[in-house]
Structures are given as structure tokens and as C-alpha cells.
PDB file of C-alpha atoms and ligand atoms in Angstrom:
ATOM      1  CA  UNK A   1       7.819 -17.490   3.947  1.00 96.00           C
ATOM      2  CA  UNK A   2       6.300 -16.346   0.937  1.00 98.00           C
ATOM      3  CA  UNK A   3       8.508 -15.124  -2.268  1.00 98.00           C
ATOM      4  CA  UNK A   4       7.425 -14.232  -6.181  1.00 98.00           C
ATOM      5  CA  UNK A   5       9.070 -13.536  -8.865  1.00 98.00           C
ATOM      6  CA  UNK A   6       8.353 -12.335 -11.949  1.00 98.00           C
ATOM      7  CA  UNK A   7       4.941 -13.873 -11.666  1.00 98.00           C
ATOM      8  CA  UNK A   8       2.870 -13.454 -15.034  1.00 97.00           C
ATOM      9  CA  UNK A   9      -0.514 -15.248 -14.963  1.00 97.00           C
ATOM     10  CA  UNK A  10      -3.985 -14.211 -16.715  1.00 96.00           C
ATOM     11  CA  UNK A  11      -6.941 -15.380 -18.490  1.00 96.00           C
ATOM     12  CA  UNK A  12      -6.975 -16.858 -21.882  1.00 94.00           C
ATOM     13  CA  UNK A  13      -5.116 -14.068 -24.155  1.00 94.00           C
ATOM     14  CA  UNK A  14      -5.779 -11.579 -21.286  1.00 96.00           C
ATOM     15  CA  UNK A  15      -2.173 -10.975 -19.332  1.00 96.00           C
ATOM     16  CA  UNK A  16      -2.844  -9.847 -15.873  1.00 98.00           C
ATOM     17  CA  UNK A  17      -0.298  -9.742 -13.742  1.00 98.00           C
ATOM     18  CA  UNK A  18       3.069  -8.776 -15.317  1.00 97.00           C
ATOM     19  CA  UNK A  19       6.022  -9.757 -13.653  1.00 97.00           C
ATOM     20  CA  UNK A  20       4.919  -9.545 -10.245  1.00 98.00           C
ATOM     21  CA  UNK A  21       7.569  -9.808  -7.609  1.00 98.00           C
ATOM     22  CA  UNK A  22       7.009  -9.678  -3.964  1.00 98.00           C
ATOM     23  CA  UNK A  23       7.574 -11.367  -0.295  1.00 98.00           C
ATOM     24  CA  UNK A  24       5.810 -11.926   2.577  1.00 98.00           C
ATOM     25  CA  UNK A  25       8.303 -12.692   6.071  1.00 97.00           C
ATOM     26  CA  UNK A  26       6.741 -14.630   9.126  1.00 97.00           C
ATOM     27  CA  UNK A  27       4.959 -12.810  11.262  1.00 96.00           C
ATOM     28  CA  UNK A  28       4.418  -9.464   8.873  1.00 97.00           C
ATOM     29  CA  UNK A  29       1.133  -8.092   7.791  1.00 98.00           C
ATOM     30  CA  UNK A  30       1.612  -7.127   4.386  1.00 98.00           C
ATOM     31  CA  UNK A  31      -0.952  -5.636   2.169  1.00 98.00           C
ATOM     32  CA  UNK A  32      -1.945  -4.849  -1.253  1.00 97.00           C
ATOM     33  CA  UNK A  33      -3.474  -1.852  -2.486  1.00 95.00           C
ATOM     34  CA  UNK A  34      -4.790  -1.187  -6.070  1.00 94.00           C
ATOM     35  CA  UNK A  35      -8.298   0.065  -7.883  1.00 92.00           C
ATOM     36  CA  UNK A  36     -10.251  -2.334  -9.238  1.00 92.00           C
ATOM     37  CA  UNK A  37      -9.686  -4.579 -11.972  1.00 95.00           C
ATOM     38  CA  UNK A  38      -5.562  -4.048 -10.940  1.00 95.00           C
ATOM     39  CA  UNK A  39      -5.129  -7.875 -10.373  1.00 97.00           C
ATOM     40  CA  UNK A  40      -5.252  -8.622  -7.105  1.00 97.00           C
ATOM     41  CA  UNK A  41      -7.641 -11.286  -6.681  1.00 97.00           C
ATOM     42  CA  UNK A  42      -5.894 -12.698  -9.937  1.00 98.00           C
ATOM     43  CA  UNK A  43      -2.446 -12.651  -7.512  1.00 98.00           C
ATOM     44  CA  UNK A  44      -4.156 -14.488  -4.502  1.00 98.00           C
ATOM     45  CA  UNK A  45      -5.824 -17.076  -6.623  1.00 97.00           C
ATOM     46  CA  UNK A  46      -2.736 -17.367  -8.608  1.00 97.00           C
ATOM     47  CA  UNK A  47      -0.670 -17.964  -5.128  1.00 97.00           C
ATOM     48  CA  UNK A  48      -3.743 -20.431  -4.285  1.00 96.00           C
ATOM     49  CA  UNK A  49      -3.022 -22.691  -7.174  1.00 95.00           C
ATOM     50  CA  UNK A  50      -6.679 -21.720  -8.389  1.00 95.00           C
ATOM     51  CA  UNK A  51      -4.789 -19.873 -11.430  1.00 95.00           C
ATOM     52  CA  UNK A  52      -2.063 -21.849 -13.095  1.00 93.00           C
ATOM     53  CA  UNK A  53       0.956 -19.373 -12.886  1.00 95.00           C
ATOM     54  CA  UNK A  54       1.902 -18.759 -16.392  1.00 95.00           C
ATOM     55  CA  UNK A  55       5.960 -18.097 -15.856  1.00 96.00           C
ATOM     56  CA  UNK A  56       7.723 -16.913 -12.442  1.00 97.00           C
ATOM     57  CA  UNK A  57       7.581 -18.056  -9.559  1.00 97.00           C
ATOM     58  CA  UNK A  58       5.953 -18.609  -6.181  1.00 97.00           C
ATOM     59  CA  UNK A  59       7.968 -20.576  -3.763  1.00 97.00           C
ATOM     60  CA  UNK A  60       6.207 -20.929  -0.399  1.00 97.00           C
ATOM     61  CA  UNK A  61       8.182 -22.213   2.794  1.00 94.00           C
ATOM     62  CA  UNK A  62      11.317 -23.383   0.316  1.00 94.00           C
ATOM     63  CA  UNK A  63       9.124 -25.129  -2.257  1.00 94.00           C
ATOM     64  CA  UNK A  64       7.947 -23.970  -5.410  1.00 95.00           C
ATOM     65  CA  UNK A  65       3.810 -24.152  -5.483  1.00 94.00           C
ATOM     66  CA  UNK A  66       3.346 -22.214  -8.738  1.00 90.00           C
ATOM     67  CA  UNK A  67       2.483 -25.522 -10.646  1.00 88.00           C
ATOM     68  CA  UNK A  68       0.553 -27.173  -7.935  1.00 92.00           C
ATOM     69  CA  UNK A  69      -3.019 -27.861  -7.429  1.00 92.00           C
ATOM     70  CA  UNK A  70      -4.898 -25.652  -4.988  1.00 92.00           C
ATOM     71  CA  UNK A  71      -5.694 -28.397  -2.031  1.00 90.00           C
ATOM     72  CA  UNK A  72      -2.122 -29.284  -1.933  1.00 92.00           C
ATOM     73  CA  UNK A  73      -0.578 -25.171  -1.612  1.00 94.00           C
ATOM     74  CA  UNK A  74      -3.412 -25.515   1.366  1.00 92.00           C
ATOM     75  CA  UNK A  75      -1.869 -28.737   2.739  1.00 90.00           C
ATOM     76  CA  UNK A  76       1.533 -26.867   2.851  1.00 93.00           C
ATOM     77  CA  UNK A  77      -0.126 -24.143   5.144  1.00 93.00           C
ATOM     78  CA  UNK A  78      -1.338 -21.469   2.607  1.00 95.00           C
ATOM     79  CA  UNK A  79      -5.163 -20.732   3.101  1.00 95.00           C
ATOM     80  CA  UNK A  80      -6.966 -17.940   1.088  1.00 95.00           C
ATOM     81  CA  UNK A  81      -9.936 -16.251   2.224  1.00 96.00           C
ATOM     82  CA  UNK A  82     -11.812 -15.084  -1.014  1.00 95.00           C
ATOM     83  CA  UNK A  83     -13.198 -12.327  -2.346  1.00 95.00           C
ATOM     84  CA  UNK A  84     -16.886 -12.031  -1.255  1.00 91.00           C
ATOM     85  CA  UNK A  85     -16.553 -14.447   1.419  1.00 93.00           C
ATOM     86  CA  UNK A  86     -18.277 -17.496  -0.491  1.00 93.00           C
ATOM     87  CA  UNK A  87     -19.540 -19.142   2.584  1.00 93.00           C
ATOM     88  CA  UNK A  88     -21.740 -22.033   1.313  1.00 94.00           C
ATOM     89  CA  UNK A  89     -25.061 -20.730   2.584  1.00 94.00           C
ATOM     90  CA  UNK A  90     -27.573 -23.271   2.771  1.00 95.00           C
ATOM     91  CA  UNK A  91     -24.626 -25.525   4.961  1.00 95.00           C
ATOM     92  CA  UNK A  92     -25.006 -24.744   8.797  1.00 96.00           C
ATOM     93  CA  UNK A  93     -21.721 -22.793  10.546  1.00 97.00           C
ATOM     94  CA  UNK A  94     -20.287 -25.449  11.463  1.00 95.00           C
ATOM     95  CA  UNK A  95     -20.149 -26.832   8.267  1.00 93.00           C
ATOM     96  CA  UNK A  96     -18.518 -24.331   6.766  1.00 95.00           C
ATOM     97  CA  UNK A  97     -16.113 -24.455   9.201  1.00 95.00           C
ATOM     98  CA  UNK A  98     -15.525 -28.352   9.231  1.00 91.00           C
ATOM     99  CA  UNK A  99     -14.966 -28.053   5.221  1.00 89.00           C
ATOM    100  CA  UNK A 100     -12.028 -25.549   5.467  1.00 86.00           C
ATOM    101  CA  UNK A 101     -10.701 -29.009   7.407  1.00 84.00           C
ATOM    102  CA  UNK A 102     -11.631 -31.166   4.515  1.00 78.00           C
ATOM    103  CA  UNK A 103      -7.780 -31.298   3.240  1.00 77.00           C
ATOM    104  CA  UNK A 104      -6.082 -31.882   6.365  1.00 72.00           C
ATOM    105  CA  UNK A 105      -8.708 -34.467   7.233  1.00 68.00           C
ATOM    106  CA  UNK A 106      -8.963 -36.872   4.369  1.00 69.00           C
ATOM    107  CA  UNK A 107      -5.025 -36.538   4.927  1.00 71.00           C
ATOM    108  CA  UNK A 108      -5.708 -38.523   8.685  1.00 64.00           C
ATOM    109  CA  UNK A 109      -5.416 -35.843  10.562  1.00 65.00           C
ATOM    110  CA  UNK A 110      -8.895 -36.086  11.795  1.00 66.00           C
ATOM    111  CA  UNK A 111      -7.753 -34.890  15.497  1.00 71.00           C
ATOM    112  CA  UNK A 112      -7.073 -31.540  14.228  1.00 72.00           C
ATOM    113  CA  UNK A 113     -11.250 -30.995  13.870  1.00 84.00           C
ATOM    114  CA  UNK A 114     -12.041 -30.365  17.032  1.00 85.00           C
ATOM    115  CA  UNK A 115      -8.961 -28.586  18.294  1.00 85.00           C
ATOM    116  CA  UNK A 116      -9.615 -26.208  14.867  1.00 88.00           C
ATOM    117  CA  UNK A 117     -13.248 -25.626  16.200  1.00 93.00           C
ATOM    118  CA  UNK A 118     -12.046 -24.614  19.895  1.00 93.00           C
ATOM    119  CA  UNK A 119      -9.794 -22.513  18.449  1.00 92.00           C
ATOM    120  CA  UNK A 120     -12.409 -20.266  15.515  1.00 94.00           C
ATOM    121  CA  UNK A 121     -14.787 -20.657  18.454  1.00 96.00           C
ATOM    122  CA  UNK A 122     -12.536 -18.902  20.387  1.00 94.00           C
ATOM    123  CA  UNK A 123     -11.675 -16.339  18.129  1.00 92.00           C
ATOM    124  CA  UNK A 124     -15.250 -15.999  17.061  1.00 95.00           C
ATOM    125  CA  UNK A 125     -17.542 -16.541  20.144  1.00 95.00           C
ATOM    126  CA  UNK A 126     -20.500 -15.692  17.437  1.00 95.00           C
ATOM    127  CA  UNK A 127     -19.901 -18.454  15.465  1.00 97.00           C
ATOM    128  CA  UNK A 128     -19.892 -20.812  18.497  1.00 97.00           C
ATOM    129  CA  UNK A 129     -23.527 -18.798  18.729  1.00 96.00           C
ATOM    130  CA  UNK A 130     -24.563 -19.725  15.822  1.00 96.00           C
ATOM    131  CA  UNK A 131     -23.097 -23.443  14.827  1.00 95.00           C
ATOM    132  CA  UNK A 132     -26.501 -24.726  13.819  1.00 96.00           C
ATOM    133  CA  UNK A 133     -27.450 -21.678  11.730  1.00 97.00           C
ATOM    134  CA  UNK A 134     -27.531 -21.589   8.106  1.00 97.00           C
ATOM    135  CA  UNK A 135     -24.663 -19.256   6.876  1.00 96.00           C
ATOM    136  CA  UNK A 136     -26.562 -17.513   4.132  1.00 96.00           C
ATOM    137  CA  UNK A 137     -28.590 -16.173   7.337  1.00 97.00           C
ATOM    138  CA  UNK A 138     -25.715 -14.663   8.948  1.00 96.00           C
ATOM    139  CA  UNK A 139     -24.937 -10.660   8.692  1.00 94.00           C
ATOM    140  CA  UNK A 140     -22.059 -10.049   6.305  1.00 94.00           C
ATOM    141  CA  UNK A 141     -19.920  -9.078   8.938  1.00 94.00           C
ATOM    142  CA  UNK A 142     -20.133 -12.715  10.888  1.00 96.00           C
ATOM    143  CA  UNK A 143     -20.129 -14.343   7.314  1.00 96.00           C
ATOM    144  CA  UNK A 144     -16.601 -12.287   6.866  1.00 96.00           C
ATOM    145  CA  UNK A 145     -16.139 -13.810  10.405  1.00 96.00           C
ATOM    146  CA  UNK A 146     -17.264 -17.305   9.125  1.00 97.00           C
ATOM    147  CA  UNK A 147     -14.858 -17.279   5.807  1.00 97.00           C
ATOM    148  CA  UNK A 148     -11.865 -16.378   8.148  1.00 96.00           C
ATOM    149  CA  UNK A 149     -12.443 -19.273  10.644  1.00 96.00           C
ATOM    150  CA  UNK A 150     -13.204 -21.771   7.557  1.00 95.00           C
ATOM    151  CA  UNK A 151      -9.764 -20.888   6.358  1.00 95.00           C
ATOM    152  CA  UNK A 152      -8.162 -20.952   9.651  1.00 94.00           C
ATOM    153  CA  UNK A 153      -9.726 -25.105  10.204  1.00 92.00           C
ATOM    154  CA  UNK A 154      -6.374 -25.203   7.785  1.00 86.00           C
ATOM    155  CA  UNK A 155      -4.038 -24.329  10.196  1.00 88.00           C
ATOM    156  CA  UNK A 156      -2.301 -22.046   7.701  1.00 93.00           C
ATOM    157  CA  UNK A 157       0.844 -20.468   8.686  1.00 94.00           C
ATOM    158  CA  UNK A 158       0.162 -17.827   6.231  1.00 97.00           C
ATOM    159  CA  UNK A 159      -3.406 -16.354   5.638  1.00 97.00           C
ATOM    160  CA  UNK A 160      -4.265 -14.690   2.385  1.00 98.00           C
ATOM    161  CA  UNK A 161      -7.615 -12.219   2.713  1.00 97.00           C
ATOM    162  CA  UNK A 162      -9.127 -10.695  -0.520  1.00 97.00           C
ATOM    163  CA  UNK A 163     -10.984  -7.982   0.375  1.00 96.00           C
ATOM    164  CA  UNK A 164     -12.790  -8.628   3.815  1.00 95.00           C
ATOM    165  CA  UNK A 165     -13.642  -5.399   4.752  1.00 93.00           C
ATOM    166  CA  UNK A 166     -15.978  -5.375   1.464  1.00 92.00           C
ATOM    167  CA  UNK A 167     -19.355  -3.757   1.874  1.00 90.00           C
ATOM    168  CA  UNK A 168     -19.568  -4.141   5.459  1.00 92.00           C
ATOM    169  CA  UNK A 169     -20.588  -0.754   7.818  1.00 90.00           C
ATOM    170  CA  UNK A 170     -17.735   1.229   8.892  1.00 89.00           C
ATOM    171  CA  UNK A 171     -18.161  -0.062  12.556  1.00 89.00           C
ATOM    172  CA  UNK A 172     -17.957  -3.915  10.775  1.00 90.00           C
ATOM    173  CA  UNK A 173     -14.928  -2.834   9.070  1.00 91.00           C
ATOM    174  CA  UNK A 174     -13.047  -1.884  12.343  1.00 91.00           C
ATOM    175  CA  UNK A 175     -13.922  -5.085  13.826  1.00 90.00           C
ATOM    176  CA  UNK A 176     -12.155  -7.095  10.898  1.00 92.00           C
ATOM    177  CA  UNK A 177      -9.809  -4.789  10.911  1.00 94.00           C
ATOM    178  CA  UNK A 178      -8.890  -5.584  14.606  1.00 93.00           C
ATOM    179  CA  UNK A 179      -9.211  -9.426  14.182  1.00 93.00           C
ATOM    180  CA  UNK A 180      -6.403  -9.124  11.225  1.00 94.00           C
ATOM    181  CA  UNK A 181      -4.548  -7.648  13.866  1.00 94.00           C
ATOM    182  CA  UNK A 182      -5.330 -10.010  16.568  1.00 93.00           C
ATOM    183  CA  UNK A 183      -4.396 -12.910  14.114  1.00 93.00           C
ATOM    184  CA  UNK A 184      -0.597 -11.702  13.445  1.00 93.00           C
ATOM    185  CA  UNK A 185      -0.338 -11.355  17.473  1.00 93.00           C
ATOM    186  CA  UNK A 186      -1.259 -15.289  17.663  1.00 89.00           C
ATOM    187  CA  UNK A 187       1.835 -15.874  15.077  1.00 89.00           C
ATOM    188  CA  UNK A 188       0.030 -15.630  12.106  1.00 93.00           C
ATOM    189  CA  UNK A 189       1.208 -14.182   8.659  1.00 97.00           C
ATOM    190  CA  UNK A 190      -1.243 -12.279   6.509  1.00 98.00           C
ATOM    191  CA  UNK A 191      -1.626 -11.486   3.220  1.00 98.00           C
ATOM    192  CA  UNK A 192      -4.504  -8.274   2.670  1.00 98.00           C
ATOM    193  CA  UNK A 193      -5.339  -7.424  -0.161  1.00 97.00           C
ATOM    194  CA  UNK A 194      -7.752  -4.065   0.723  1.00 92.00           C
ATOM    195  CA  UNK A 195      -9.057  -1.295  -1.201  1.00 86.00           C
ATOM    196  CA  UNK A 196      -9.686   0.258   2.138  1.00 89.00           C
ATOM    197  CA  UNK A 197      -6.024   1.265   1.701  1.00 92.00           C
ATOM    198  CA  UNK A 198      -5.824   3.556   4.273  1.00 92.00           C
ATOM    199  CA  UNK A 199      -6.715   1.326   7.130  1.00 92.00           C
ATOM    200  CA  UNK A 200      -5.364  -1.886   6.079  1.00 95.00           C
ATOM    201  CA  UNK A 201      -1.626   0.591   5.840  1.00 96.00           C
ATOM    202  CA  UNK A 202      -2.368   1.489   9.893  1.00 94.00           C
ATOM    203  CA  UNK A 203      -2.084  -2.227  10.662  1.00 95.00           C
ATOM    204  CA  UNK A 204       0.352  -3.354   8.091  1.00 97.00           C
ATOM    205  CA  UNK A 205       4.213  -3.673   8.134  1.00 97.00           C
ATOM    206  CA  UNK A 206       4.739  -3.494   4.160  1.00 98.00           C
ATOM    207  CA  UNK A 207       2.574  -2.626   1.545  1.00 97.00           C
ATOM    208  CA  UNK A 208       2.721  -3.375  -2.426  1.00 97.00           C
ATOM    209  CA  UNK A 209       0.426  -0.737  -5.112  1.00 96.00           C
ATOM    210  CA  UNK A 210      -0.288  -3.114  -8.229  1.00 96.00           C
ATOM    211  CA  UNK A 211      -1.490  -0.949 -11.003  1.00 96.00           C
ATOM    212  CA  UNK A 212      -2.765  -2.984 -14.681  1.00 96.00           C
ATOM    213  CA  UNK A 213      -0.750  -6.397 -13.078  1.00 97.00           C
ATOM    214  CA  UNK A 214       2.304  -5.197 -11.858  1.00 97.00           C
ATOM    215  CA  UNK A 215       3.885  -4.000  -8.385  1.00 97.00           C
ATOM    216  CA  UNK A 216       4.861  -0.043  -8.899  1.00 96.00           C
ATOM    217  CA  UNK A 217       5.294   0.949  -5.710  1.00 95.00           C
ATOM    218  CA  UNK A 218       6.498  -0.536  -2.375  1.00 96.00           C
ATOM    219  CA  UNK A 219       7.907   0.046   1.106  1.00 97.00           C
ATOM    220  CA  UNK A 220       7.022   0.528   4.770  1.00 97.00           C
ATOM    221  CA  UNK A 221       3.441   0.920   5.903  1.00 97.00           C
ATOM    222  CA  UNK A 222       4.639   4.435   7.055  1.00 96.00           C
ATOM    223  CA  UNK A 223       6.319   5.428   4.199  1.00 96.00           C
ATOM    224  CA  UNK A 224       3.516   4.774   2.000  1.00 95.00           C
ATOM    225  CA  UNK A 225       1.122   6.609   4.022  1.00 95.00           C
ATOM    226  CA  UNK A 226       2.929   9.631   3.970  1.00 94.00           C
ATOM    227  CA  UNK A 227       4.305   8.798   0.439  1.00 93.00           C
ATOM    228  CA  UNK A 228       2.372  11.747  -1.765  1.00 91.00           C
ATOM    229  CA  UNK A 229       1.285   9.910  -5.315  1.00 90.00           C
ATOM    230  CA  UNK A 230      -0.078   7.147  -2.571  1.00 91.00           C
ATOM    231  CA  UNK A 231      -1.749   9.862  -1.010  1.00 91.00           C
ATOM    232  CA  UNK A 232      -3.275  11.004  -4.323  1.00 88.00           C
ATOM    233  CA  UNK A 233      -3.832   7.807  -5.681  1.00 87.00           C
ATOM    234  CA  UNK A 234      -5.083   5.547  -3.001  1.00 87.00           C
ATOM    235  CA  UNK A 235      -5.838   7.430  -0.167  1.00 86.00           C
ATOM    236  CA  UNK A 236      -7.241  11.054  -0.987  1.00 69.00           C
ATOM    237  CA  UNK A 237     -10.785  10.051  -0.398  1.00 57.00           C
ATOM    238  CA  UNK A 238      -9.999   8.925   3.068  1.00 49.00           C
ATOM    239  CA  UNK A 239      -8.091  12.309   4.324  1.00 44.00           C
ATOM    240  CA  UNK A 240     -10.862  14.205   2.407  1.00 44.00           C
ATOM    241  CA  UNK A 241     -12.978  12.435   4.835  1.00 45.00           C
ATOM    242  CA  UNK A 242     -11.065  13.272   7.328  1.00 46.00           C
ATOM    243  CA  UNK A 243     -10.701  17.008   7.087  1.00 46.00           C
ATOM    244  CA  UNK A 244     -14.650  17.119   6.556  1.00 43.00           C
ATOM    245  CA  UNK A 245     -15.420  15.806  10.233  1.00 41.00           C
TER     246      UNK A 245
HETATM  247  N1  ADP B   1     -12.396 -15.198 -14.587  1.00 56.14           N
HETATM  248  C1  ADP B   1     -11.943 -14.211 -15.358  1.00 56.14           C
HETATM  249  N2  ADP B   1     -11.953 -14.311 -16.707  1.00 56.14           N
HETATM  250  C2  ADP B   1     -11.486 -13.335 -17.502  1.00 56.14           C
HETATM  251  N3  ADP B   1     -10.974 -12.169 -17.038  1.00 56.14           N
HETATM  252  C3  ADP B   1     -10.952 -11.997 -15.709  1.00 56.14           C
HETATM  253  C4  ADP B   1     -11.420 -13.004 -14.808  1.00 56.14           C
HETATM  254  N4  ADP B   1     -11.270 -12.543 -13.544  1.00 56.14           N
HETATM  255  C5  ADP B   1     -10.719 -11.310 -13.656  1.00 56.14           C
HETATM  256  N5  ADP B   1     -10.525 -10.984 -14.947  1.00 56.14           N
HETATM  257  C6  ADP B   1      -9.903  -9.742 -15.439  1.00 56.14           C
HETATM  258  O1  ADP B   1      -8.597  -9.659 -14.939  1.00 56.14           O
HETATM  259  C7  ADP B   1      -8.261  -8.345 -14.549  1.00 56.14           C
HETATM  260  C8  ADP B   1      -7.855  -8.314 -13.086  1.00 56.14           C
HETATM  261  O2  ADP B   1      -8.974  -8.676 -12.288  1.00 56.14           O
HETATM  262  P1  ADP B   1      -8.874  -8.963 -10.727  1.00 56.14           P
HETATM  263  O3  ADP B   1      -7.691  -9.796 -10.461  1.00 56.14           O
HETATM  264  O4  ADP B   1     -10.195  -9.478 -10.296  1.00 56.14           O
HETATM  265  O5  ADP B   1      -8.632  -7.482 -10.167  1.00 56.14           O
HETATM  266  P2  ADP B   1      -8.844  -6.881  -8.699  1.00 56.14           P
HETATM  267  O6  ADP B   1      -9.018  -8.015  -7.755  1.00 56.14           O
HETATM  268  O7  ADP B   1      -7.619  -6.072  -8.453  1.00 56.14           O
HETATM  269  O8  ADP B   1     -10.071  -6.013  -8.775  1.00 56.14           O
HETATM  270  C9  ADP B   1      -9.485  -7.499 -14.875  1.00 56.14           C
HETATM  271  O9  ADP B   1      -9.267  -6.907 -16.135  1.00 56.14           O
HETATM  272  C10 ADP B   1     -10.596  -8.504 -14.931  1.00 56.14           C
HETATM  273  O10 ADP B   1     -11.609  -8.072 -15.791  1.00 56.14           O
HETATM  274 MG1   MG B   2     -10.519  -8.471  -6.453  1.00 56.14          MG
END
């Protein structure tokens, strides 16, 4: 569905990502761990088309969408929700939700609006709730709900998630955490990028480290949990956690 290679993008005479290659099949979760500053929200935008890739490439579905602009890698059925969620707060719900419909829509397909609001509504009875409120109002957990259902009014076949489990309470976290889940079980394919790297491993299929912009590590979600510089790396606050309760 989704295949890189030797991606190199960055910003101005910063190189971030260094020769990044990786692939996403239908129907996997795969996820991507690394500490801050690493490059992963550089990848996703990058994959978006909100980066121009600077050599390499990123062919999505057969076609190569390194060089293209960001509404039309969305068009093709790649939607990205971003780091921090970026709902547009002082636009109702609904609104949000309508404009992660914008592409398909000025594209004709206008029938796809309401079937793409029965179907967030569905997965997020909360946001059916709260269509009229503004979204800077909502908690950040329905917000995180919000920015997933904005990118799902794209009816993407793959969804790419920066971060959603970002400073939300550890009960929150579980509840995104399931709704990943419950999105590959509808046929989706997702892209997470987590630093909760721990958790995001127990759902996913594959994982990727990226350490200073390129891939150093990958395999099974089970081999990398019980793989030991993982375990040191990424995931020795977590058991530390663990053998404290
Ligand atoms: N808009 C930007 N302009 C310049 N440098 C940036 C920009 N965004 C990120 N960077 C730099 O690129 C590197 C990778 O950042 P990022 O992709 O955000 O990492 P991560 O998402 O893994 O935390 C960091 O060194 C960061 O400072
Ligand atoms: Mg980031």
C-alpha cells in the first residue's frame, strides 16, 4: 500500500530524515517509535505532501506521491491526522468534520458528506453529541476524537496518526488506543507514530525505531517488545512502571 525508499527530506540546510525506507501492507497497524526531535512528524508530513521529499521515494497504491501536493496524496486515499490535533476551534464539530471532506467534495463527490458523517458519528457517538459545539471547547480526548473523524470524512484507505495519545490521561489514552484498533478491524490501514511505544507495540503488527532521521531498527510488534536495546531505549520507563504497581 504504502512503500519508501531512501526517503531524505528536511528543512532548509537541516537534513532530517536520512534515507528512510519502510512499508506499510493493507490492513497492518504499523508504528513508529523514536524520542523527540527523531523525525517523525517530518516522515508523516513528508508522506502528506506537506514536505517536499528531497530524493527517494514514496509510492502510495502504485503511484509515486513524493512530488505531489498535499490535497491530491489525500484524494488518492492518504489522510494524516497531525500532531496536536489542530482542530480549528472557533468552527463548530461539524465543521471540522465537513472540512476533512473539502477535497473529495469540490471533486463532485458531494454524496460522500453525509454518508462520511453517519459513519464518524458512528464511530464517535460524542461527536454526534456535540455537532453544534465549538471544538476549541471540547476535552482533548474528544478533540483527538474530532481530528480522527475529520480525517476519516476522506475516506482514506490508509490513516496516518502523529501522536494521538499526546497529553491525554492514561484512561484517554486507552480509549484511542482501542479506537486505532477498532479502525484496522473496519479495513483500515494505520500509520502511528507514538512515543507511548509500549502500547502502540501491543496493538501493532510491525514497528520501525527512527533515531536522528533514519530507520535503525525494525521487525514484529513482538519481537521488538521483547527485543532488549528496545527495551532500554524505548520502553524502560513503562516496565519500571510496571514493576512499581
Ligand atoms: N518547521 C521546521 N523548521 C525547521 N526545523 C524543524 C521544523 N520542524 C521540525 N524541525 C526539526 O527537525 C527535526 C525533526 O523534528 P520532528 O520531525 O518534529 O521530530 P519528531 O516528530 O520525531 O519529534 C528536529 O531537529 C526539529 O527541530
Ligand atoms: Mg512529532
Amino acid at each position: 500500500m504504502l512503500k519508501i525508499r531512501n526517503l531524505e527530506a528536511g528543512y532548509g540546510k537541516l537534513k532530517v530524515l536520512r534515507r528512510v525506507s519502510m512499508h506499510v501492507a493493507p490492513g497492518e497497524i504499523v508504528t513508529i517509535i523514536g524520542a523527540n526531535g527523531a523525525g517523525k512528524t517530518t516522515l508523516l508530513n513528508t508522506i502528506s505532501g506537506l514536505i517536499r521529499a528531497r530524493a527517494g521515494e514514496i509510492v502510495f497504491d502504485g503511484k509515486e506521491v513524493g512530488r505531489m501536493p498535499a490535497e491530491k496524496v489525500v484524494l488518492l486515499g492518504c489522510s494524516l491526522v497531525p500532531e496536536g490535533r489542530q482542530v480549528f476551534s472557533s468552527m463548530t464539530v461539524k465543521e471540522n468534520l465537513i472540512l476533512g471532506a473539502y477535497v473529495q467534495y469540490r471533486r463532485n463527490k458531494k454524496d460522500l458528506l453525509p454518508a462520511g458523517l453517519a459513519k464518524v458519528y458512528g464511530l464517535f457517538p460524542v461527536l454526534k453529541d456535540r455537532e453544534r459545539q465549538l471544538a476549541g471547547t471540547l476535552s482533548g480526548g474528544e478533540q483527538q476524537m474530532l481530528a480522527i473523524g475529520r480525517a476519516l470524512m476522506g475516506e482514506p484507505r490508509l490513516i496516518m496518526m502523529d501522536e494521538p495519545s499526546m497529553g491525554l490521561a492514561p484512561l484517554i489514552v486507552k480509549d484511542i488506543f482501542a479506537i486505532v484498533r477498532r479502525l484496522r478491524e473496519e479495513g483500515n490501514t494505520v500509520l502511528l507514530v507514538e512515543q507511548n511505544a509500549k502500547a502502540a507495540l501491543r496493538i501493532a503488527d510491525r514497528g520501525y525505531v527512527i533515531e536522528t532521521g533514519r530507520i535503525i531498527l525494525q521487525g514484529t510488534a513482538e519481537d521488538m517488545l521483547a527485543n532488549k536495546d528496545v527495551q532500554r531505549a524505548y520502553l524502560g520507563r513503562d516496565l519500571d512502571a510496571e514493576t512499581m504497581v
